[in-house]
Short mmCIF file of C-alpha atoms and ligand atoms in Angstrom, two decimals:
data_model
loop_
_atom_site.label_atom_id
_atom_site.label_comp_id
_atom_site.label_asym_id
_atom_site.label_seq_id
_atom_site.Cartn_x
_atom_site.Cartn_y
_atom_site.Cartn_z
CA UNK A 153 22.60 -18.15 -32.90
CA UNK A 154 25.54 -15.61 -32.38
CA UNK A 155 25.59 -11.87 -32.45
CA UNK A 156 25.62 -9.90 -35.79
CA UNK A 157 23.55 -12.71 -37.08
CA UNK A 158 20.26 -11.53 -38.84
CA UNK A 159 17.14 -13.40 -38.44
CA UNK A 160 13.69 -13.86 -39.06
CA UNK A 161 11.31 -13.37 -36.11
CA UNK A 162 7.43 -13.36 -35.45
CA UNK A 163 6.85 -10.96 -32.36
CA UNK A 164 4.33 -13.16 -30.24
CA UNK A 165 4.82 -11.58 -26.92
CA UNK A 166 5.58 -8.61 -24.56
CA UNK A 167 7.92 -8.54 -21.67
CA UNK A 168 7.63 -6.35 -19.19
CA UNK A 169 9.68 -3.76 -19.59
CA UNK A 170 7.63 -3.25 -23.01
CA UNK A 171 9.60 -5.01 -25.49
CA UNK A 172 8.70 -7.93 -27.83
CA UNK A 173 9.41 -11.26 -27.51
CA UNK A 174 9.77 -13.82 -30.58
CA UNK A 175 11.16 -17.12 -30.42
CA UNK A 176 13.75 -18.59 -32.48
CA UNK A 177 15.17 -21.79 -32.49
CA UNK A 178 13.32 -22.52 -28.95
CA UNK A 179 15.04 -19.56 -27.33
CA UNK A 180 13.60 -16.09 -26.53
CA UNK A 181 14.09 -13.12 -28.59
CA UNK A 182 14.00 -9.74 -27.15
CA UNK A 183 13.31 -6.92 -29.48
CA UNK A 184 12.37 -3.40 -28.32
CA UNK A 185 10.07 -1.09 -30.20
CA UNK A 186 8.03 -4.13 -31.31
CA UNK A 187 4.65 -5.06 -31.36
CA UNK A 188 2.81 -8.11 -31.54
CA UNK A 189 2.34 -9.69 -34.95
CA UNK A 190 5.36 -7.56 -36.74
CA UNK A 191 7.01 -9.79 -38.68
CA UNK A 192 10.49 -8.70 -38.87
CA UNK A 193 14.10 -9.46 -39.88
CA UNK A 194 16.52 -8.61 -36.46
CA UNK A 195 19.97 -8.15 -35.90
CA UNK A 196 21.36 -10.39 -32.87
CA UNK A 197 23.31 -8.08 -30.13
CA UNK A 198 23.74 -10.35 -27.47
CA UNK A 199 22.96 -14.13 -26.73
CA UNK A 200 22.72 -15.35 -23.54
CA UNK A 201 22.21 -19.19 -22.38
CA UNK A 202 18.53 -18.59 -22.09
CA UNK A 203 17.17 -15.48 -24.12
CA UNK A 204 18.68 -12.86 -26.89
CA UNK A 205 18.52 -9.20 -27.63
CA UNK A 206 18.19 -7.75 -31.16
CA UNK A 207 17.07 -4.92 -32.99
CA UNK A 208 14.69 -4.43 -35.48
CA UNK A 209 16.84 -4.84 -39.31
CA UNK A 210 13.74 -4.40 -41.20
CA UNK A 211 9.72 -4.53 -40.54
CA UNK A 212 8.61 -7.07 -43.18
CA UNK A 213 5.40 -6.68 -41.98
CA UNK A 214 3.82 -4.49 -39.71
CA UNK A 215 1.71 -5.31 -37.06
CA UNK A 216 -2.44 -3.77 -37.33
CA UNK A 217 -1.70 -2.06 -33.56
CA UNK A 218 1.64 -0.10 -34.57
CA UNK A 219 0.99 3.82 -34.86
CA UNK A 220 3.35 6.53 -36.25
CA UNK A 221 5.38 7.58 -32.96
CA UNK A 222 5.30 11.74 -32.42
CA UNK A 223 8.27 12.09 -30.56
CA UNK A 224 11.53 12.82 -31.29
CA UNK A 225 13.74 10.98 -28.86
CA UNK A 226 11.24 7.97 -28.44
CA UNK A 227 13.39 4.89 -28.23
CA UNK A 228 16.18 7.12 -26.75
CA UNK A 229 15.15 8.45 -23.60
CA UNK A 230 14.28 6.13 -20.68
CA UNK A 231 10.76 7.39 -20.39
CA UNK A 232 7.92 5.80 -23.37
CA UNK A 233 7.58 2.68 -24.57
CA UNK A 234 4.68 1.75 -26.40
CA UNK A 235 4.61 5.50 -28.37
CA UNK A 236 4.70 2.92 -31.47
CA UNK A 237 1.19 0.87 -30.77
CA UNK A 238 -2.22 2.30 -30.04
CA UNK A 239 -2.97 3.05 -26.73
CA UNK A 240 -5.96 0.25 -26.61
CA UNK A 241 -2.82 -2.19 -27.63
CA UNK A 242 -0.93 -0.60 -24.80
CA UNK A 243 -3.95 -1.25 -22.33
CA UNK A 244 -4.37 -4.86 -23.39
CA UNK A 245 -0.57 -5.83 -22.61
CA UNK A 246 -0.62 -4.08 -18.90
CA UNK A 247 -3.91 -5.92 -17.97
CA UNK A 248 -2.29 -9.40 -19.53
CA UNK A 249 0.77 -8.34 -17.94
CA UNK A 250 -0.68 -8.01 -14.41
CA UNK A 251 -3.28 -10.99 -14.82
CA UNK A 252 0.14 -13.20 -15.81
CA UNK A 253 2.03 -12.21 -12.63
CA UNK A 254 -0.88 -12.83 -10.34
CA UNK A 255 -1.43 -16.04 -12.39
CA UNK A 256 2.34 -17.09 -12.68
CA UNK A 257 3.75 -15.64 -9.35
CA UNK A 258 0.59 -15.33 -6.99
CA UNK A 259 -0.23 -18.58 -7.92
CA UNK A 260 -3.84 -17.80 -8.54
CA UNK A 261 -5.87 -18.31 -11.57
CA UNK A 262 -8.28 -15.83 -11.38
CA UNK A 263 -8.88 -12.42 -14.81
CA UNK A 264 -8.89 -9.27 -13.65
CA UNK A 265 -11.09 -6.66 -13.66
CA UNK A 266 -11.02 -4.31 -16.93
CA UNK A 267 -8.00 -2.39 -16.66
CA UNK A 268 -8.77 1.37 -16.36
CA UNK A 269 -8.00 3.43 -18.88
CA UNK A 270 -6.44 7.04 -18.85
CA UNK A 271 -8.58 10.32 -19.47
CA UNK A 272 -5.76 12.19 -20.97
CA UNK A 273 -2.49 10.00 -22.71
CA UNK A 274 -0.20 13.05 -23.04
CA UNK A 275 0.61 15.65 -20.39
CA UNK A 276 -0.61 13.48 -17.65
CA UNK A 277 2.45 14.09 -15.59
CA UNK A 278 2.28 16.67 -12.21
CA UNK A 279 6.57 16.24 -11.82
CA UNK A 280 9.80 16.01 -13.61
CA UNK A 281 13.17 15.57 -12.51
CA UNK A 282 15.35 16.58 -15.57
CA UNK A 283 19.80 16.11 -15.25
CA UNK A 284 21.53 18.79 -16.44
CA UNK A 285 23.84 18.40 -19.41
CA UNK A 286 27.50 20.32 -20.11
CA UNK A 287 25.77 22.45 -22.61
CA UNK A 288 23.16 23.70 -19.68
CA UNK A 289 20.38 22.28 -21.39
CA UNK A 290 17.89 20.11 -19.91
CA UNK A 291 17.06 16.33 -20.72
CA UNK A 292 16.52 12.87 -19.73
CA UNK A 293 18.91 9.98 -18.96
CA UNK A 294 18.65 7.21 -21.45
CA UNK A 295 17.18 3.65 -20.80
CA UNK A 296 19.55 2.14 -18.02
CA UNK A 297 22.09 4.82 -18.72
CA UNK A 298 23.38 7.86 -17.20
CA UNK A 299 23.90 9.48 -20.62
CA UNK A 300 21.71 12.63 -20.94
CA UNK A 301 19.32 12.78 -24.11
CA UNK A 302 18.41 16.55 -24.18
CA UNK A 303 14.72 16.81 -24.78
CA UNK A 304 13.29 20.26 -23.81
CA UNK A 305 9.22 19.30 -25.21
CA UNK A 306 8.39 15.92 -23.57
CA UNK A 307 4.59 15.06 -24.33
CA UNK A 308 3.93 13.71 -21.43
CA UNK A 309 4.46 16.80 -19.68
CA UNK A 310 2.56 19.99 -19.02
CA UNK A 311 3.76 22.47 -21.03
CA UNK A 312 4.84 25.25 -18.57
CA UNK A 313 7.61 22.41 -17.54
CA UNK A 314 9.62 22.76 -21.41
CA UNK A 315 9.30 26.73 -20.91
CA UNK A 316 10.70 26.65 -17.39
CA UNK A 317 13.31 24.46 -18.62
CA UNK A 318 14.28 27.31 -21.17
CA UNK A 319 14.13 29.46 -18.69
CA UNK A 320 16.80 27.69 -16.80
CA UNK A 321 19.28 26.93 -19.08
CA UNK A 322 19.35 31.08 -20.50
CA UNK A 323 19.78 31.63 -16.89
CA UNK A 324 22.66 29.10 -15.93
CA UNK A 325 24.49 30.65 -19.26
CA UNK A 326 24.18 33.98 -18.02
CA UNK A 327 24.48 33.68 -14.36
CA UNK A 328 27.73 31.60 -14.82
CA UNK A 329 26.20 28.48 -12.63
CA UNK A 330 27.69 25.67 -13.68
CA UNK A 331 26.39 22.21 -14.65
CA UNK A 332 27.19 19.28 -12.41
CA UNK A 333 29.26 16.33 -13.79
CA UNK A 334 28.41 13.14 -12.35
CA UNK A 335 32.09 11.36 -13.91
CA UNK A 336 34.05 14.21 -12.31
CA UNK A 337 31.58 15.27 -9.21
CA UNK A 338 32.22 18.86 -10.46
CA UNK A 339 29.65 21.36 -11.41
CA UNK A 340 26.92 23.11 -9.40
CA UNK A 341 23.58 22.06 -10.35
CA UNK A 342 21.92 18.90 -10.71
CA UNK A 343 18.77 18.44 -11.48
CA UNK A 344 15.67 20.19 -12.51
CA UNK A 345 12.81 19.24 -10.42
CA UNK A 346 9.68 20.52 -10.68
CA UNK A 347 6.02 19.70 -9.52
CA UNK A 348 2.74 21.05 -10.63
CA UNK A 349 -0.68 20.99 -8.42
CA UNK A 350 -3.02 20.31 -11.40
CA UNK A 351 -6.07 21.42 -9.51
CA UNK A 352 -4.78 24.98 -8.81
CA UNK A 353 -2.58 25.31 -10.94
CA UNK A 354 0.70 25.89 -8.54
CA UNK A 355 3.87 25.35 -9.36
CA UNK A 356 7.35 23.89 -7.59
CA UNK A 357 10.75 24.86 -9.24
CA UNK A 358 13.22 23.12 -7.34
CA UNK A 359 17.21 22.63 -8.44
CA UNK A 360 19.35 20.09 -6.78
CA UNK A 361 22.42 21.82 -6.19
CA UNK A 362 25.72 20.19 -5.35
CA UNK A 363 26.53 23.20 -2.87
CA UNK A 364 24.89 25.26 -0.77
CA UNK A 365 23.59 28.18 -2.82
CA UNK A 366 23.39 29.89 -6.38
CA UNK A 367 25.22 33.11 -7.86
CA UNK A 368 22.59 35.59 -9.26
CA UNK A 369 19.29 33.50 -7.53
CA UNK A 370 17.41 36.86 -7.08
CA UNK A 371 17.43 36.57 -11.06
CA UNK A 372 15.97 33.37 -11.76
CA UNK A 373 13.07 34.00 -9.38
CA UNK A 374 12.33 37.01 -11.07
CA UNK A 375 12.97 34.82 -14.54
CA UNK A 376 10.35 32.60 -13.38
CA UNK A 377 7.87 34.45 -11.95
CA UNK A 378 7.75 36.70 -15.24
CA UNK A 379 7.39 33.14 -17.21
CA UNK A 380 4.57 31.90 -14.54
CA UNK A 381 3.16 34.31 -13.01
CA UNK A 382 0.90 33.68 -9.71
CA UNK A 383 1.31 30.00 -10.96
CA UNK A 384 4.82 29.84 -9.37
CA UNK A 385 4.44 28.81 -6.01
CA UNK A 386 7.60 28.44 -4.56
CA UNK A 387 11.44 27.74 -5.74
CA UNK A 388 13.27 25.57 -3.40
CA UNK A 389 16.99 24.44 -3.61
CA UNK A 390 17.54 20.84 -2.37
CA UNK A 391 21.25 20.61 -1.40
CA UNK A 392 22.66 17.20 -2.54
CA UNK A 393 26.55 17.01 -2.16
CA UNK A 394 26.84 13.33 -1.90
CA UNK A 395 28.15 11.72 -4.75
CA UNK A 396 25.81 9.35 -5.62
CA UNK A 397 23.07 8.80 -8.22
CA UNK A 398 20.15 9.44 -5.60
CA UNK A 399 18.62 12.81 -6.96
CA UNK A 400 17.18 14.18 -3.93
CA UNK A 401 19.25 14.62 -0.38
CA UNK A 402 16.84 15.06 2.78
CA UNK A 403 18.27 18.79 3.08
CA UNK A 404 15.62 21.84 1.67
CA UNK A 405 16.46 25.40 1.29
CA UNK A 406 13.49 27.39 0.18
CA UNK A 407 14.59 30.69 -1.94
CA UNK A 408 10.68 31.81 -2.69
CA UNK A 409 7.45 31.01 -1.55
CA UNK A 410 6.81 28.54 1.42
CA UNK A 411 8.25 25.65 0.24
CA UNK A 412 4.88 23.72 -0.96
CA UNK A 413 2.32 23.39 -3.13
CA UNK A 414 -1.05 22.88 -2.42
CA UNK A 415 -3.13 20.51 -4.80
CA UNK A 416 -7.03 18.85 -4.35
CA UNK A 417 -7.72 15.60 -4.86
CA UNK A 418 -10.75 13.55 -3.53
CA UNK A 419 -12.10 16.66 -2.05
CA UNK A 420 -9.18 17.20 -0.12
CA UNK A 421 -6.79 20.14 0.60
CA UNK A 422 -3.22 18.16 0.16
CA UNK A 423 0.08 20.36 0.72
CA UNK A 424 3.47 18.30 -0.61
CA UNK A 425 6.73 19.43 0.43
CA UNK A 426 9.49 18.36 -2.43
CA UNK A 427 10.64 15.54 -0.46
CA UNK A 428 6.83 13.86 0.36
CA UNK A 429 5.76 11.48 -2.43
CA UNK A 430 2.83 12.10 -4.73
CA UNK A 431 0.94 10.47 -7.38
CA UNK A 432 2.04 11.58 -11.05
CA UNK A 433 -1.05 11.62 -12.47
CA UNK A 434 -3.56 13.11 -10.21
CA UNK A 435 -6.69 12.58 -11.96
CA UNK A 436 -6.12 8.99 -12.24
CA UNK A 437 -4.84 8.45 -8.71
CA UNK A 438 -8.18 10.23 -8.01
CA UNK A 439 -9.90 7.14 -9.89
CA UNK A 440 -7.68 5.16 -7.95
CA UNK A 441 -8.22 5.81 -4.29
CA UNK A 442 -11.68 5.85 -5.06
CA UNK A 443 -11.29 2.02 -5.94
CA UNK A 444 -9.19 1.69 -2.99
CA UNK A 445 -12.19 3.41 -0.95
CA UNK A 446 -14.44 0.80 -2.43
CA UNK A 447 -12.51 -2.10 -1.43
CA UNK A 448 -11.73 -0.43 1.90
CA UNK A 449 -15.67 -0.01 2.48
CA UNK A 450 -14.40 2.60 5.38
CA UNK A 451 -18.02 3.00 6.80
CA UNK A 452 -16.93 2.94 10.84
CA UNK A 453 -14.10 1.30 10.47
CA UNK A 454 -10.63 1.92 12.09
CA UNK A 455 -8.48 1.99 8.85
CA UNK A 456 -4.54 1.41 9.07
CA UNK A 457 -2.99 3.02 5.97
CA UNK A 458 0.70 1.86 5.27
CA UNK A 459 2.90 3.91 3.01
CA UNK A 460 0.62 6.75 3.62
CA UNK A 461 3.20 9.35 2.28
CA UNK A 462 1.14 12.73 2.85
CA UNK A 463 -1.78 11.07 3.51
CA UNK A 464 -3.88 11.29 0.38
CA UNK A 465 -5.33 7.86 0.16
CA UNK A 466 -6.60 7.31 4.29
CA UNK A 467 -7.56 10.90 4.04
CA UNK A 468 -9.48 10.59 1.00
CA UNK A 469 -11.58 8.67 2.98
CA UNK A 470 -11.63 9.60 6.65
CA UNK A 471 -14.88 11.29 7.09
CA UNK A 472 -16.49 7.57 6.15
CA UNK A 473 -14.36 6.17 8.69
CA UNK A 474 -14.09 5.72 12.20
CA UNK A 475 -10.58 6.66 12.34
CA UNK A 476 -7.31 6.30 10.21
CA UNK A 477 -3.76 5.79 11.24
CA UNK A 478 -1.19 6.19 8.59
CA UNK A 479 2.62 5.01 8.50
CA UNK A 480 5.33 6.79 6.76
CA UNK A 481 9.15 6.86 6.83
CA UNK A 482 9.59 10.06 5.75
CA UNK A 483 9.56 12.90 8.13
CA UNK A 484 8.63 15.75 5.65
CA UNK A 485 5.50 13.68 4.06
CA UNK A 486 4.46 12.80 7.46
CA UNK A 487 4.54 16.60 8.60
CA UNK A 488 2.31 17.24 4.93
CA UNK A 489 0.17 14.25 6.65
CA UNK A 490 -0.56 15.82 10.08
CA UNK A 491 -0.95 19.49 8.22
CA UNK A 492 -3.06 17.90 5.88
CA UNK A 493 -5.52 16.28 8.56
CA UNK A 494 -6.06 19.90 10.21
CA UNK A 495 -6.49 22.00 7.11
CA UNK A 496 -9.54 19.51 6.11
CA UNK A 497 -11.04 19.63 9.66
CA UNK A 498 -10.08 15.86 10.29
CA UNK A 499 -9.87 14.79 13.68
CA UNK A 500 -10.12 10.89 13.32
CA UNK A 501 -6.19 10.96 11.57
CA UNK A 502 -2.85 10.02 13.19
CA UNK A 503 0.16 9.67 11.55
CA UNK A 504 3.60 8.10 12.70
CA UNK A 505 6.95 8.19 10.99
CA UNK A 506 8.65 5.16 11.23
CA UNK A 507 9.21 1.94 9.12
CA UNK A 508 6.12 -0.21 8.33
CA UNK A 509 6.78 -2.99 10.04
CA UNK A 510 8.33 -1.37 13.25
CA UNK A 511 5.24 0.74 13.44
CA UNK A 512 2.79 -2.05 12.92
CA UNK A 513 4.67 -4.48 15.58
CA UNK A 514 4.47 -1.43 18.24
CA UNK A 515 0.28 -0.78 17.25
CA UNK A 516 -0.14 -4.79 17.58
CA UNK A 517 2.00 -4.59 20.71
CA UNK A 518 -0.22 -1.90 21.69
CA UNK A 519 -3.72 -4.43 20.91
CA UNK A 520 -4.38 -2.26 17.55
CA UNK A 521 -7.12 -3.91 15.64
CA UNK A 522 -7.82 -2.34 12.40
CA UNK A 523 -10.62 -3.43 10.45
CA UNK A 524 -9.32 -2.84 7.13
CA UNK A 525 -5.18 -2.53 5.81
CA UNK A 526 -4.12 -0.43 3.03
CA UNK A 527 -0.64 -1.05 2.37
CA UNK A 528 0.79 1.09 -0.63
CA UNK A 529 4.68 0.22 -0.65
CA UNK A 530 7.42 0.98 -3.16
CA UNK A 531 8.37 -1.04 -5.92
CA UNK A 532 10.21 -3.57 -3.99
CA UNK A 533 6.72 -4.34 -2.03
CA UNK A 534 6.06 -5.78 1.23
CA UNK A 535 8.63 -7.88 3.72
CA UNK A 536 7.44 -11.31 4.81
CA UNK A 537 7.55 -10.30 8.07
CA UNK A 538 5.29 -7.41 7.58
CA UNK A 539 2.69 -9.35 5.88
CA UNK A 540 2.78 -11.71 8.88
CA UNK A 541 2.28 -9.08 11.42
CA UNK A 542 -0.36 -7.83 9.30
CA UNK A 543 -2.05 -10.93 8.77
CA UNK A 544 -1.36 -13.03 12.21
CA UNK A 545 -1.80 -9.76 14.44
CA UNK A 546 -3.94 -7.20 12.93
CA UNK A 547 -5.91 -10.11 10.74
CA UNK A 548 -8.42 -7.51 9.56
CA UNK A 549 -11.29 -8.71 7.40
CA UNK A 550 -9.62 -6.39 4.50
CA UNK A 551 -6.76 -6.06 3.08
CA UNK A 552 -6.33 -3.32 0.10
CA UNK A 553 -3.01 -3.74 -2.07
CA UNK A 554 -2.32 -0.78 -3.83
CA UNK A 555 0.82 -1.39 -6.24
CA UNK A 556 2.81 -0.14 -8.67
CA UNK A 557 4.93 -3.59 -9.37
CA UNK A 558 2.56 -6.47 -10.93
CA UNK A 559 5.59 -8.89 -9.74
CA UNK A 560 6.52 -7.76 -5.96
CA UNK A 561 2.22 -7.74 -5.92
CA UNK A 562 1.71 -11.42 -7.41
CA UNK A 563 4.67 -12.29 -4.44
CA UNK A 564 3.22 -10.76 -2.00
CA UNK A 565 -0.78 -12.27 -2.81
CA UNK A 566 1.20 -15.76 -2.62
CA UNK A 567 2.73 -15.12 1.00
CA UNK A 568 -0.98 -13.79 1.45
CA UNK A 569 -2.82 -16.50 0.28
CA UNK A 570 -0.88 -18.55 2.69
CA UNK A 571 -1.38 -16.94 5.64
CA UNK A 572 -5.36 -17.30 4.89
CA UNK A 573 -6.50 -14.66 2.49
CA UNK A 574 -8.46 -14.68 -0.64
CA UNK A 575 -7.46 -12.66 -3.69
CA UNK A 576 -11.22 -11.31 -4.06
CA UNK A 577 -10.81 -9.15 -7.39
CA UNK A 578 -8.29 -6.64 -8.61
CA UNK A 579 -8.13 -3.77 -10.88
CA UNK A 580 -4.95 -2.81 -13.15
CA UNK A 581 -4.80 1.11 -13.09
CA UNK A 582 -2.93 3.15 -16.42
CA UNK A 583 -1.24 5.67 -14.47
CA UNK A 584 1.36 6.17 -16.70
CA UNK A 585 -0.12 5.90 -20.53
CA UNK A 586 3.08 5.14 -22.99
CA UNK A 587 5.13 4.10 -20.27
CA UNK A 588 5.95 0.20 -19.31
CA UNK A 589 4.55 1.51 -15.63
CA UNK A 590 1.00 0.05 -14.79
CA UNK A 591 -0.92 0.25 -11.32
CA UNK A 592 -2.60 -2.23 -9.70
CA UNK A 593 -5.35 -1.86 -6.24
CA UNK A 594 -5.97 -5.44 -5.30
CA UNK A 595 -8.78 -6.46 -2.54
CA UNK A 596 -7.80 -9.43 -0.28
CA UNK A 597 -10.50 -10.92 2.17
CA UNK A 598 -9.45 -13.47 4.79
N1 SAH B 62 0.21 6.13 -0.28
C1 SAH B 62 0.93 7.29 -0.70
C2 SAH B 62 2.40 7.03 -0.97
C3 SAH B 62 2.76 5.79 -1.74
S1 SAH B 62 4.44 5.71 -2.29
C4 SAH B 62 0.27 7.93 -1.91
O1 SAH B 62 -0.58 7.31 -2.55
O2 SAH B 62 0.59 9.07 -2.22
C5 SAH B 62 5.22 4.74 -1.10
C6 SAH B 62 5.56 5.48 0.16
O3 SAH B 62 6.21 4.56 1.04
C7 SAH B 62 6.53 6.64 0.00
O4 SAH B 62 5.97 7.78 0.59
C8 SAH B 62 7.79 6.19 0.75
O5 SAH B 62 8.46 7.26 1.38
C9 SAH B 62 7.20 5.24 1.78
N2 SAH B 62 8.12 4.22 2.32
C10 SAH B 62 9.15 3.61 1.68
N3 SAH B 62 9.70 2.68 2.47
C11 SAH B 62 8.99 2.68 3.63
C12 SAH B 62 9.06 1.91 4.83
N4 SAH B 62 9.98 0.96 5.00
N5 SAH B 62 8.17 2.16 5.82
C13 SAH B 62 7.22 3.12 5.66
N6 SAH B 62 7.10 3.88 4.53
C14 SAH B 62 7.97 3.66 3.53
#
């Protein structure tokens, strides 16, 4: 096989970044914007020794799951994959996806639970973080690319977010605010950021600025609180002057407003600061922590809750428990933590900033026994050596995985399973409906 070549290809599996797989010859075929059982003719772009990538020539014949996509950049932005299949297609290949990892990587043979499905498949999103292209109109970077694809009406977004977009490009043409070039490091602003509390309806507008303030700001605060009303919460500039692709520096400046918004969620009063992290999709991360609550059991139990960001999930349930400590290296999320523990009258909270696994080797240092773990970490999951504390120190009957990589997960059950706990059951989570992103909260006994 060599590139430009066209071939025939049956599409008889997904990877996980959402693309079909067909194999030709014995060797892989990569195809985005496939679905199983198309039967299609591809053109080869790129052969390596142990896979290829093509695109799709022709559809000879269509798979039953494909649906007519409804967006216009689909395929070009980063964001949706499976806009082309139905969503109960879409649900099937993130449970297979996570039961394979914990099967191929965690080394244990054991089916999930049904994979939870998503109340609401467009507009789930509470936050967007838009670059800024030379025209002053807003967008998204393409798949692995720093290219901007303007797109102004993203489904998957709440609609105030395409209007304040609007909003901000009529303002940078006017107010002579320039837009920031990442080739050249030149230009003033950013990124768009903004964050919506779903349950009261607040909104964030924050711009990453590469400098430390805006010409004519008086005027887009009054632009945006004649677009939103009450709604607008506060408008915060994040000063990023570092040339680098991170979007957010650690510095805040707010311009309106306090600087947070103020959501629900479980019953609880959460404030986020732009910097703390918070679940996209609140009503599903509601379903979520509820699960995690259930594996958790809290009932009188000293709960330790790692990666606790601003708190939500040991918070959630900390009138069950006998007391909750959270871990989080961020500073800002951690204040939202401790602020968030008051304004909900909870006195059995503490929270430390600090990396997990310093802060767990001081509480083990310190005799800490938790009965139950949570450990929520980024996609790169947990380090070996944390696991160990966790497991040879703490060794709590519980341990609750929450995850948003099925492969750092399956890795980390293995090292888990090792050190003497039992993948009990786990539950895949649609968070993110059209995207390849799926959630996982995973209950290990010892
Ligand atoms: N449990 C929270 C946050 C989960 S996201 C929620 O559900 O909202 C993961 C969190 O881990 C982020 O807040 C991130 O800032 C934090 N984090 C990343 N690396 C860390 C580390 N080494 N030690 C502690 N926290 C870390």
């Amino acid at each position: 096989m060599q590139k430009n070549d066209i071939i025939e290809l049956d599409i008889t599996a997904m990877s996980s970044e959402g693309s079909g797989i067909g194999r030709y010859e014995g060797l892989a075929v990569f195809v985005p914007m496939t679905a199983l059982g198309d039967k299609l003719r591809v053109k080869i772009l790129k052969v390596k020794s142990n896979c290829a990538f093509g695109k799709i020539e022709e559809i000879i014949t269509p798979s039953n799951s494909r649906v007519e996509s409804d967006c216009e950049v689909f395929s070009k932005c980063g964001g949706c994959v499976f806009r082309h299949i139905s969503y109960s297609e879409e649900l099937k290949i993130k449970q297979q996806r996570v039961e394979d990892a914990v099967k191929r990587i965690g080394c244990v043979d054991k089916p999930s639970n049904e994979i939870v499905s998503n109340l609401k498949i467009n507009g789930y999103r509470n936050k967007a973080q838009y670059p800024i292209s030379a025209d002053c109109s807003v967008g998204f970077f393409a798949n692995h690319s720093h290219r901007i694809i303007p797109c102004q009406n993203c489904n998957l977004q709440p609609e105030e977010f395409s209007k304040i977009s609007a909003v901000l490009t009529e303002w940078m043409k006017k107010s002579g605010n320039t837009p920031y070039t990442e080739e050249t490091g030149k230009g003033l602003i950013r990124h768009l950021y903004i964050r919506k509390a779903f349950a009261t309806g607040q909104i964030m507008v924050c711009l990453v600025i590469n400098g430390n303030s805006l010409k004519y700001e008086n005027e887009l605060v009054l632009a945006l609180k004649e677009l939103l009303g009450e709604k607008l919460k506060t408008v915060v500039l994040n000063i990023n002057k570092n040339k680098t692709n991170v979007i957010l520096s650690d510095k805040c400046k707010t311009i309106f407003g306090d600087g947070y918004i103020y959501d629900t969620l479980c019953d609880t009063k959460i404030r986020i600061n732009p910097l703390s992290f918070y679940q996209v999709n609140r009503d599903m991360a509601e379903l979520l922590y509820k699960k995690a609550e259930e594996y958790v059991n809290p009932k009188d139990k000293t709960v330790l809750d790692l990666y606790c960001g601003a708190g939500t999930i040991g918070l959630s349930m900390a009138k069950k428990a006998k007391k909750i400590i959270g871990v989080e290296i961020i500073p800002e999320a951690i204040s939202d933590a401790k602020f968030n523990a008051e304004n909900n009258n909870i006195q059995n909270a503490e929270f430390i900033c600090g990396d997990a696994k310093e802060a767990a080797n001081k509480l083990a240092q310190k005799g800490i026994k938790p009965d139950a773990v949570i450990v929520d970490p980024p996609r790169k999951g947990c380090s070996a050596e944390l696991l160990n504390i966790i497991a040879k120190d703490f060794c709590p009957k519980t341990l609750v995985y929450v995850s948003c990589d099925p492969a750092t997960l399956a890795r980390d059950i293995k090292i888990l399973t090792e050190l003497g706990y039992a993948l009990k059951e786990y539950t895949p989570f649609d968070l993110f409906p059209r995207t390849s992103h799926v959630e996982t909260v995973a209950l290990m006994t010892r």
